[in-house]
PDB file of N, CA and C in Angstrom:
ATOM      1  N   UNK A 462      20.661  62.618   2.697  1.00 44.00           N
ATOM      2  CA  UNK A 462      19.421  62.044   2.390  1.00 44.00           C
ATOM      3  C   UNK A 462      18.834  60.715   2.155  1.00 44.00           C
ATOM      4  N   UNK A 463      19.798  60.585   1.478  1.00 49.00           N
ATOM      5  CA  UNK A 463      19.157  58.603   0.948  1.00 49.00           C
ATOM      6  C   UNK A 463      18.903  57.662   1.746  1.00 49.00           C
ATOM      7  N   UNK A 464      20.439  57.752   2.599  1.00 51.00           N
ATOM      8  CA  UNK A 464      21.064  57.121   3.626  1.00 51.00           C
ATOM      9  C   UNK A 464      19.995  57.465   4.869  1.00 51.00           C
ATOM     10  N   UNK A 465      19.335  58.808   5.181  1.00 51.00           N
ATOM     11  CA  UNK A 465      18.045  58.788   6.275  1.00 51.00           C
ATOM     12  C   UNK A 465      16.886  58.095   5.743  1.00 51.00           C
ATOM     13  N   UNK A 466      16.374  58.115   4.633  1.00 52.00           N
ATOM     14  CA  UNK A 466      15.622  57.700   3.755  1.00 52.00           C
ATOM     15  C   UNK A 466      15.513  55.962   3.918  1.00 52.00           C
ATOM     16  N   UNK A 467      16.666  55.305   3.709  1.00 60.00           N
ATOM     17  CA  UNK A 467      16.748  53.660   3.932  1.00 60.00           C
ATOM     18  C   UNK A 467      16.404  53.287   5.530  1.00 60.00           C
ATOM     19  N   UNK A 468      16.826  54.490   6.080  1.00 70.00           N
ATOM     20  CA  UNK A 468      17.104  54.075   7.740  1.00 70.00           C
ATOM     21  C   UNK A 468      15.619  54.013   8.271  1.00 70.00           C
ATOM     22  N   UNK A 469      14.304  54.893   8.054  1.00 79.00           N
ATOM     23  CA  UNK A 469      13.192  55.188   8.251  1.00 79.00           C
ATOM     24  C   UNK A 469      12.071  54.357   7.483  1.00 79.00           C
ATOM     25  N   UNK A 470      11.633  53.441   7.735  1.00 81.00           N
ATOM     26  CA  UNK A 470      10.902  52.350   6.875  1.00 81.00           C
ATOM     27  C   UNK A 470       9.668  52.525   8.153  1.00 81.00           C
ATOM     28  N   UNK A 471       8.226  52.062   7.521  1.00 89.00           N
ATOM     29  CA  UNK A 471       7.081  52.078   8.520  1.00 89.00           C
ATOM     30  C   UNK A 471       7.131  50.712   9.046  1.00 89.00           C
ATOM     31  N   UNK A 472       6.268  51.143   9.937  1.00 88.00           N
ATOM     32  CA  UNK A 472       5.867  49.832  11.206  1.00 88.00           C
ATOM     33  C   UNK A 472       5.764  48.269   9.680  1.00 88.00           C
ATOM     34  N   UNK A 473       4.482  49.075   8.752  1.00 88.00           N
ATOM     35  CA  UNK A 473       4.916  47.689   7.890  1.00 88.00           C
ATOM     36  C   UNK A 473       4.944  47.273   7.310  1.00 88.00           C
ATOM     37  N   UNK A 474       5.806  48.220   6.764  1.00 89.00           N
ATOM     38  CA  UNK A 474       7.318  47.478   5.888  1.00 89.00           C
ATOM     39  C   UNK A 474       7.967  46.814   6.808  1.00 89.00           C
ATOM     40  N   UNK A 475       8.314  47.416   7.928  1.00 91.00           N
ATOM     41  CA  UNK A 475       8.836  46.403   8.928  1.00 91.00           C
ATOM     42  C   UNK A 475       8.388  45.258   9.301  1.00 91.00           C
ATOM     43  N   UNK A 476       7.588  45.039   9.418  1.00 91.00           N
ATOM     44  CA  UNK A 476       6.239  43.671   9.637  1.00 91.00           C
ATOM     45  C   UNK A 476       6.688  42.718   8.912  1.00 91.00           C
ATOM     46  N   UNK A 477       6.430  43.281   7.553  1.00 91.00           N
ATOM     47  CA  UNK A 477       6.312  42.507   6.186  1.00 91.00           C
ATOM     48  C   UNK A 477       7.811  41.735   6.255  1.00 91.00           C
ATOM     49  N   UNK A 478       8.799  42.470   6.015  1.00 93.00           N
ATOM     50  CA  UNK A 478      10.014  42.139   6.576  1.00 93.00           C
ATOM     51  C   UNK A 478      10.299  40.638   7.094  1.00 93.00           C
ATOM     52  N   UNK A 479       9.490  41.232   8.445  1.00 94.00           N
ATOM     53  CA  UNK A 479       9.943  39.802   9.786  1.00 94.00           C
ATOM     54  C   UNK A 479       9.133  39.220   8.953  1.00 94.00           C
ATOM     55  N   UNK A 480       8.174  39.335   8.713  1.00 95.00           N
ATOM     56  CA  UNK A 480       6.942  37.741   8.352  1.00 95.00           C
ATOM     57  C   UNK A 480       7.971  37.141   7.298  1.00 95.00           C
ATOM     58  N   UNK A 481       8.845  37.934   6.225  1.00 96.00           N
ATOM     59  CA  UNK A 481       9.004  37.427   4.963  1.00 96.00           C
ATOM     60  C   UNK A 481      10.395  36.503   5.667  1.00 96.00           C
ATOM     61  N   UNK A 482      10.809  36.908   6.316  1.00 95.00           N
ATOM     62  CA  UNK A 482      12.317  35.875   7.348  1.00 95.00           C
ATOM     63  C   UNK A 482      11.460  35.290   7.731  1.00 95.00           C
ATOM     64  N   UNK A 483      11.096  34.916   8.534  1.00 96.00           N
ATOM     65  CA  UNK A 483       9.903  34.059   8.935  1.00 96.00           C
ATOM     66  C   UNK A 483       9.734  32.552   8.253  1.00 96.00           C
ATOM     67  N   UNK A 484       9.170  33.459   6.835  1.00 96.00           N
ATOM     68  CA  UNK A 484       8.673  32.548   6.080  1.00 96.00           C
ATOM     69  C   UNK A 484      10.263  31.550   5.231  1.00 96.00           C
ATOM     70  N   UNK A 485      11.231  32.808   5.434  1.00 96.00           N
ATOM     71  CA  UNK A 485      12.219  31.960   4.212  1.00 96.00           C
ATOM     72  C   UNK A 485      12.691  30.782   5.463  1.00 96.00           C
ATOM     73  N   UNK A 486      12.776  31.249   6.486  1.00 96.00           N
ATOM     74  CA  UNK A 486      13.269  30.625   7.878  1.00 96.00           C
ATOM     75  C   UNK A 486      12.288  28.916   7.623  1.00 96.00           C
ATOM     76  N   UNK A 487      11.358  29.258   7.659  1.00 95.00           N
ATOM     77  CA  UNK A 487      10.511  28.227   8.083  1.00 95.00           C
ATOM     78  C   UNK A 487      10.384  27.358   6.467  1.00 95.00           C
ATOM     79  N   UNK A 488      10.564  27.738   5.416  1.00 96.00           N
ATOM     80  CA  UNK A 488      11.097  27.097   4.176  1.00 96.00           C
ATOM     81  C   UNK A 488      12.461  26.239   4.212  1.00 96.00           C
ATOM     82  N   UNK A 489      13.383  26.961   5.043  1.00 97.00           N
ATOM     83  CA  UNK A 489      14.477  26.560   4.952  1.00 97.00           C
ATOM     84  C   UNK A 489      14.537  25.328   5.883  1.00 97.00           C
ATOM     85  N   UNK A 490      13.963  25.428   7.034  1.00 96.00           N
ATOM     86  CA  UNK A 490      13.964  24.188   8.141  1.00 96.00           C
ATOM     87  C   UNK A 490      13.074  23.222   7.377  1.00 96.00           C
ATOM     88  N   UNK A 491      12.067  23.206   6.949  1.00 96.00           N
ATOM     89  CA  UNK A 491      10.857  22.526   5.896  1.00 96.00           C
ATOM     90  C   UNK A 491      12.032  21.135   4.891  1.00 96.00           C
ATOM     91  N   UNK A 492      12.746  22.105   4.248  1.00 97.00           N
ATOM     92  CA  UNK A 492      14.185  21.832   3.295  1.00 97.00           C
ATOM     93  C   UNK A 492      14.918  20.766   3.928  1.00 97.00           C
ATOM     94  N   UNK A 493      15.239  20.959   4.719  1.00 97.00           N
ATOM     95  CA  UNK A 493      16.083  20.469   5.477  1.00 97.00           C
ATOM     96  C   UNK A 493      15.708  19.145   6.309  1.00 97.00           C
ATOM     97  N   UNK A 494      14.258  19.369   6.590  1.00 97.00           N
ATOM     98  CA  UNK A 494      13.747  18.074   7.302  1.00 97.00           C
ATOM     99  C   UNK A 494      13.355  16.563   6.192  1.00 97.00           C
ATOM    100  N   UNK A 495      12.810  17.487   5.166  1.00 97.00           N
ATOM    101  CA  UNK A 495      13.129  16.720   3.885  1.00 97.00           C
ATOM    102  C   UNK A 495      13.922  15.964   3.523  1.00 97.00           C
ATOM    103  N   UNK A 496      15.381  16.419   3.404  1.00 97.00           N
ATOM    104  CA  UNK A 496      16.506  16.089   3.364  1.00 97.00           C
ATOM    105  C   UNK A 496      17.012  15.079   4.046  1.00 97.00           C
ATOM    106  N   UNK A 497      16.439  15.457   5.301  1.00 97.00           N
ATOM    107  CA  UNK A 497      17.125  14.300   6.510  1.00 97.00           C
ATOM    108  C   UNK A 497      16.416  13.286   6.226  1.00 97.00           C
ATOM    109  N   UNK A 498      15.164  13.328   6.131  1.00 97.00           N
ATOM    110  CA  UNK A 498      14.441  12.255   6.078  1.00 97.00           C
ATOM    111  C   UNK A 498      14.241  11.321   5.016  1.00 97.00           C
ATOM    112  N   UNK A 499      14.975  12.155   3.665  1.00 97.00           N
ATOM    113  CA  UNK A 499      15.108  11.574   2.700  1.00 97.00           C
ATOM    114  C   UNK A 499      16.609  10.625   2.788  1.00 97.00           C
ATOM    115  N   UNK A 500      17.433  10.796   3.259  1.00 97.00           N
ATOM    116  CA  UNK A 500      18.876  10.267   3.892  1.00 97.00           C
ATOM    117  C   UNK A 500      18.526   9.144   4.412  1.00 97.00           C
ATOM    118  N   UNK A 501      17.584   9.363   5.433  1.00 98.00           N
ATOM    119  CA  UNK A 501      17.169   7.844   6.327  1.00 98.00           C
ATOM    120  C   UNK A 501      16.529   7.146   5.687  1.00 98.00           C
ATOM    121  N   UNK A 502      15.321   7.242   4.792  1.00 98.00           N
ATOM    122  CA  UNK A 502      14.868   6.426   3.968  1.00 98.00           C
ATOM    123  C   UNK A 502      15.982   5.566   2.839  1.00 98.00           C
ATOM    124  N   UNK A 503      16.781   6.485   2.387  1.00 98.00           N
ATOM    125  CA  UNK A 503      18.090   5.746   1.387  1.00 98.00           C
ATOM    126  C   UNK A 503      18.841   4.480   2.378  1.00 98.00           C
ATOM    127  N   UNK A 504      18.878   5.043   3.211  1.00 98.00           N
ATOM    128  CA  UNK A 504      19.908   4.359   4.044  1.00 98.00           C
ATOM    129  C   UNK A 504      19.199   3.099   4.445  1.00 98.00           C
ATOM    130  N   UNK A 505      18.020   3.165   5.080  1.00 98.00           N
ATOM    131  CA  UNK A 505      17.392   2.237   5.126  1.00 98.00           C
ATOM    132  C   UNK A 505      17.122   0.935   3.955  1.00 98.00           C
ATOM    133  N   UNK A 506      17.200   1.344   2.650  1.00 98.00           N
ATOM    134  CA  UNK A 506      16.488   0.663   1.852  1.00 98.00           C
ATOM    135  C   UNK A 506      17.945  -0.118   1.150  1.00 98.00           C
ATOM    136  N   UNK A 507      19.149   1.272   1.347  1.00 97.00           N
ATOM    137  CA  UNK A 507      20.698   0.442   1.011  1.00 97.00           C
ATOM    138  C   UNK A 507      20.698  -0.743   1.865  1.00 97.00           C
ATOM    139  N   UNK A 508      20.488  -0.947   3.482  1.00 97.00           N
ATOM    140  CA  UNK A 508      20.172  -1.523   4.414  1.00 97.00           C
ATOM    141  C   UNK A 508      19.825  -3.419   3.810  1.00 97.00           C
ATOM    142  N   UNK A 509      18.264  -2.728   3.540  1.00 96.00           N
ATOM    143  CA  UNK A 509      17.507  -3.760   3.201  1.00 96.00           C
ATOM    144  C   UNK A 509      18.313  -4.621   1.913  1.00 96.00           C
ATOM    145  N   UNK A 510      18.758  -4.555   0.753  1.00 96.00           N
ATOM    146  CA  UNK A 510      19.384  -4.233  -0.005  1.00 96.00           C
ATOM    147  C   UNK A 510      20.485  -5.306  -0.027  1.00 96.00           C
ATOM    148  N   UNK A 511      21.115  -4.994   1.124  1.00 95.00           N
ATOM    149  CA  UNK A 511      22.480  -5.742   1.382  1.00 95.00           C
ATOM    150  C   UNK A 511      22.234  -6.520   2.304  1.00 95.00           C
ATOM    151  N   UNK A 512      20.998  -7.100   3.034  1.00 94.00           N
ATOM    152  CA  UNK A 512      20.702  -8.138   3.710  1.00 94.00           C
ATOM    153  C   UNK A 512      19.912  -9.103   2.694  1.00 94.00           C
ATOM    154  N   UNK A 513      19.488  -8.284   2.211  1.00 92.00           N
ATOM    155  CA  UNK A 513      18.956  -9.740   1.203  1.00 92.00           C
ATOM    156  C   UNK A 513      19.946 -10.085   0.241  1.00 92.00           C
ATOM    157  N   UNK A 514      20.882  -9.467  -0.572  1.00 93.00           N
ATOM    158  CA  UNK A 514      21.817  -9.736  -1.320  1.00 93.00           C
ATOM    159  C   UNK A 514      22.805 -10.760  -0.565  1.00 93.00           C
ATOM    160  N   UNK A 515      23.136 -10.502   0.957  1.00 92.00           N
ATOM    161  CA  UNK A 515      23.968 -11.339   1.455  1.00 92.00           C
ATOM    162  C   UNK A 515      23.448 -13.088   1.924  1.00 92.00           C
ATOM    163  N   UNK A 516      22.383 -12.582   2.403  1.00 91.00           N
ATOM    164  CA  UNK A 516      21.028 -13.451   3.345  1.00 91.00           C
ATOM    165  C   UNK A 516      20.840 -14.843   2.258  1.00 91.00           C
ATOM    166  N   UNK A 517      20.010 -14.297   1.133  1.00 88.00           N
ATOM    167  CA  UNK A 517      19.562 -15.297   0.220  1.00 88.00           C
ATOM    168  C   UNK A 517      20.195 -16.237  -0.407  1.00 88.00           C
ATOM    169  N   UNK A 518      21.778 -15.590  -0.561  1.00 87.00           N
ATOM    170  CA  UNK A 518      22.404 -16.878  -1.267  1.00 87.00           C
ATOM    171  C   UNK A 518      22.859 -17.546  -0.262  1.00 87.00           C
ATOM    172  N   UNK A 519      23.233 -17.285   0.889  1.00 87.00           N
ATOM    173  CA  UNK A 519      23.799 -18.191   2.233  1.00 87.00           C
ATOM    174  C   UNK A 519      22.367 -19.193   2.752  1.00 87.00           C
ATOM    175  N   UNK A 520      21.226 -18.871   2.444  1.00 86.00           N
ATOM    176  CA  UNK A 520      19.700 -19.355   2.644  1.00 86.00           C
ATOM    177  C   UNK A 520      19.892 -20.179   1.833  1.00 86.00           C
ATOM    178  N   UNK A 521      20.294 -20.143   0.327  1.00 86.00           N
ATOM    179  CA  UNK A 521      20.065 -21.178  -0.881  1.00 86.00           C
ATOM    180  C   UNK A 521      21.137 -22.206  -0.125  1.00 86.00           C
ATOM    181  N   UNK A 522      22.305 -21.870  -0.217  1.00 88.00           N
ATOM    182  CA  UNK A 522      23.326 -22.610  -0.114  1.00 88.00           C
ATOM    183  C   UNK A 522      23.088 -23.438   0.862  1.00 88.00           C
ATOM    184  N   UNK A 523      22.567 -23.531   2.042  1.00 87.00           N
ATOM    185  CA  UNK A 523      22.060 -23.860   3.117  1.00 87.00           C
ATOM    186  C   UNK A 523      20.881 -24.969   2.557  1.00 87.00           C
ATOM    187  N   UNK A 524      20.338 -24.322   2.094  1.00 88.00           N
ATOM    188  CA  UNK A 524      18.833 -25.438   1.815  1.00 88.00           C
ATOM    189  C   UNK A 524      19.118 -26.539   0.671  1.00 88.00           C
ATOM    190  N   UNK A 525      20.210 -26.097  -0.028  1.00 86.00           N
ATOM    191  CA  UNK A 525      20.637 -27.220  -1.446  1.00 86.00           C
ATOM    192  C   UNK A 525      21.595 -28.046  -1.031  1.00 86.00           C
ATOM    193  N   UNK A 526      22.328 -27.821   0.181  1.00 83.00           N
ATOM    194  CA  UNK A 526      23.712 -28.355   0.432  1.00 83.00           C
ATOM    195  C   UNK A 526      22.915 -29.636   1.466  1.00 83.00           C
ATOM    196  N   UNK A 527      21.654 -29.417   2.172  1.00 71.00           N
ATOM    197  CA  UNK A 527      21.116 -30.204   2.841  1.00 71.00           C
ATOM    198  C   UNK A 527      21.151 -31.929   1.620  1.00 71.00           C
TER     199      UNK A 527
END
């Protein structure tokens, strides 16, 4: 009887479960998007720091060497 009772759920319960699953999936997608965006921002910041760290001393030597 208990296995039969578990299989029979009302339409409202089924709809609620489907809606919860959709919400979970949307939350996962949003989290993934945020994570990817943060990774891109981090990469850009690292590149800028490297360009400044390598470019400023080179320019200073070029200007002072003249």
